PDB file of C-alpha atoms in Angstrom:
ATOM      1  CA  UNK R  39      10.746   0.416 -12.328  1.00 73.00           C
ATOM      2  CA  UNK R  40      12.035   4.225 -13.070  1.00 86.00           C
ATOM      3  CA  UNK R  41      10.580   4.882  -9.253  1.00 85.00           C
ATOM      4  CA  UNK R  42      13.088   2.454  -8.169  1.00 89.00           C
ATOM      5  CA  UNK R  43      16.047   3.750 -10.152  1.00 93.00           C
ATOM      6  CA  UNK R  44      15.241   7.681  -9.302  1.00 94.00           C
ATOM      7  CA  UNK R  45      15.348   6.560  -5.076  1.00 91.00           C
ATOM      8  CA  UNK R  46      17.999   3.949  -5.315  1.00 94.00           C
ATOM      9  CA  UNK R  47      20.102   6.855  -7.251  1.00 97.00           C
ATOM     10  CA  UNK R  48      18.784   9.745  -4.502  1.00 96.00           C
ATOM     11  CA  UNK R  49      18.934   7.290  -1.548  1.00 94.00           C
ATOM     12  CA  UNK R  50      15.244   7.496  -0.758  1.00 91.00           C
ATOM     13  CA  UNK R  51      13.971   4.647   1.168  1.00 91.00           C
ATOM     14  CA  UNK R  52      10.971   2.410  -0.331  1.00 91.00           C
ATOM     15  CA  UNK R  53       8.809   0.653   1.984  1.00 90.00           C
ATOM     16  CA  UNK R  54       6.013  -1.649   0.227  1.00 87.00           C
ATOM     17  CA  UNK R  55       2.828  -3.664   1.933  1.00 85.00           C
ATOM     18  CA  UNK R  56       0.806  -6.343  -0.002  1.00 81.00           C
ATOM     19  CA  UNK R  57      -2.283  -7.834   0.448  1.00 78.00           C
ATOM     20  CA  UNK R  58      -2.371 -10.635  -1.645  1.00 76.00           C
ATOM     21  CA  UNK R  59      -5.592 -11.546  -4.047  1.00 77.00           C
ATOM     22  CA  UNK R  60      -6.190 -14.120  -6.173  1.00 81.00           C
ATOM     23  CA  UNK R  61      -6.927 -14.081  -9.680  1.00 80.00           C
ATOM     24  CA  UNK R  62     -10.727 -14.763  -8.365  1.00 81.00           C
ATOM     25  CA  UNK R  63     -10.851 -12.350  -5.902  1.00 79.00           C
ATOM     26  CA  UNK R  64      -9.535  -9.155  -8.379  1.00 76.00           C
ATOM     27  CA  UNK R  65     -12.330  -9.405 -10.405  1.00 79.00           C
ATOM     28  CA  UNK R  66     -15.299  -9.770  -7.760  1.00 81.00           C
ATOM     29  CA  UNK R  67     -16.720  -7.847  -5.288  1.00 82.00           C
ATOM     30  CA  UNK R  68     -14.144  -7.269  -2.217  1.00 79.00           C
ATOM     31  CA  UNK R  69     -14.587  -9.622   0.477  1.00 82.00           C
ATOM     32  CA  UNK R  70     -14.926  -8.510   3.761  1.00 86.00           C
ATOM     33  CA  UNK R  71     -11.071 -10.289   5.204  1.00 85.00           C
ATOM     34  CA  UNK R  72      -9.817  -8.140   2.213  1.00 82.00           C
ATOM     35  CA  UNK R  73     -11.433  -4.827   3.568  1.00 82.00           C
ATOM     36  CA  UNK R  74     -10.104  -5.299   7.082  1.00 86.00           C
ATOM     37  CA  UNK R  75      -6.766  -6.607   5.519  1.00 85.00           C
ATOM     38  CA  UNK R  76      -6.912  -3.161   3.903  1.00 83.00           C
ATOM     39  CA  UNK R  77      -7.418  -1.360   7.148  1.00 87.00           C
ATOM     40  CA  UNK R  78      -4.576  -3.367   9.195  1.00 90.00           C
ATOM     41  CA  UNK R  79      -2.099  -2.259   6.293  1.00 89.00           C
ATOM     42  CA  UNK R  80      -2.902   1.135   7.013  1.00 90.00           C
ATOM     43  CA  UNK R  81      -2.565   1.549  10.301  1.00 94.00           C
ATOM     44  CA  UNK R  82       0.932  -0.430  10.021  1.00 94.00           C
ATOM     45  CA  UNK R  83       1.872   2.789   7.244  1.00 94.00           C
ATOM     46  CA  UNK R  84       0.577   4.968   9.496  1.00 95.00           C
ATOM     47  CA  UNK R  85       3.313   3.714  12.362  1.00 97.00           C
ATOM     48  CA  UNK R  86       5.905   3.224   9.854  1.00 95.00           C
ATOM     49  CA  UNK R  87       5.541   6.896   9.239  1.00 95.00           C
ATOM     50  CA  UNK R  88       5.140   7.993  12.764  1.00 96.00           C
ATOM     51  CA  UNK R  89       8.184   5.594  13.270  1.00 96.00           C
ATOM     52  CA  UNK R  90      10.934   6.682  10.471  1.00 94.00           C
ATOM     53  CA  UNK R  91      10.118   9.689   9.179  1.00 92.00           C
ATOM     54  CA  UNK R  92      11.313  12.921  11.045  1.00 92.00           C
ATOM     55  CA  UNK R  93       8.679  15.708  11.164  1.00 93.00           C
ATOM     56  CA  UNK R  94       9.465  18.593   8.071  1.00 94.00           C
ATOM     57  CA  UNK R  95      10.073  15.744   5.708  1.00 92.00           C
ATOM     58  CA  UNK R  96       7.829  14.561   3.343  1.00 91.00           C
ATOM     59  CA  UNK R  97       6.065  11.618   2.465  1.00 92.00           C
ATOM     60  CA  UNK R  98       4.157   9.408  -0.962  1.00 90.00           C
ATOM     61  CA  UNK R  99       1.809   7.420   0.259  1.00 89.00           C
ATOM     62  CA  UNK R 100       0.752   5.210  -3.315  1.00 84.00           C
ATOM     63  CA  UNK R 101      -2.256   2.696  -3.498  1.00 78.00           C
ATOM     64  CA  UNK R 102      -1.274   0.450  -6.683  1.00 76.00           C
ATOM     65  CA  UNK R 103      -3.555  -2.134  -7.812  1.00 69.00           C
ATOM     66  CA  UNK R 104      -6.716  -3.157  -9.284  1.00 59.00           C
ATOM     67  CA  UNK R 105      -9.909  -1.370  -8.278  1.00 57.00           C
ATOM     68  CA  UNK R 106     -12.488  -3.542 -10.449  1.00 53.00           C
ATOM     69  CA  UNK R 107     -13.983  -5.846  -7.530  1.00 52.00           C
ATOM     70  CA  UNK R 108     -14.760  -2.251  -5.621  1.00 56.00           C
ATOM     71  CA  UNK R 109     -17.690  -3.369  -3.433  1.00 56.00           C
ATOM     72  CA  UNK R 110     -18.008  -5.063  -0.368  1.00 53.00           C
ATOM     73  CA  UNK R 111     -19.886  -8.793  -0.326  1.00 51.00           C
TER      74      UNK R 111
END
């Protein structure tokens, strides 16, 4: 929550996209609709960028989230 507080006090924008998991699918191997979700969310960052951000500024790009079903089944 301090990432919050720091941009809401500088004025920095926060953008956020979630692909949602279930309890089930966190813990096993990622499923191939999760992968491709993953891909389609990054392409829409990558347009959000090219779309709001003026070139010389900068930009955190942060994956959050749980890594243990790494793996593709």
């Amino acid at each position: 929550f301090k990432i919050e507080e720091v941009a809401k006090k500088l004025k920095i924008p926060l953008y956020a996209f979630v692909i949602y998991q279930s309890i089930g699918e966190a813990i096993t191997p990622m499923r191939e609709s999760i992968a491709k979700a993953a891909d389609e969310v990054a392409e829409k960052v990558k347009k959000l960028i090219k779309s709001r951000i003026e070139e010389g500024f900068s930009v955190i790009v942060a994956g959050i989230g749980n890594t243990v079903g790494i793996g593709v089944s």
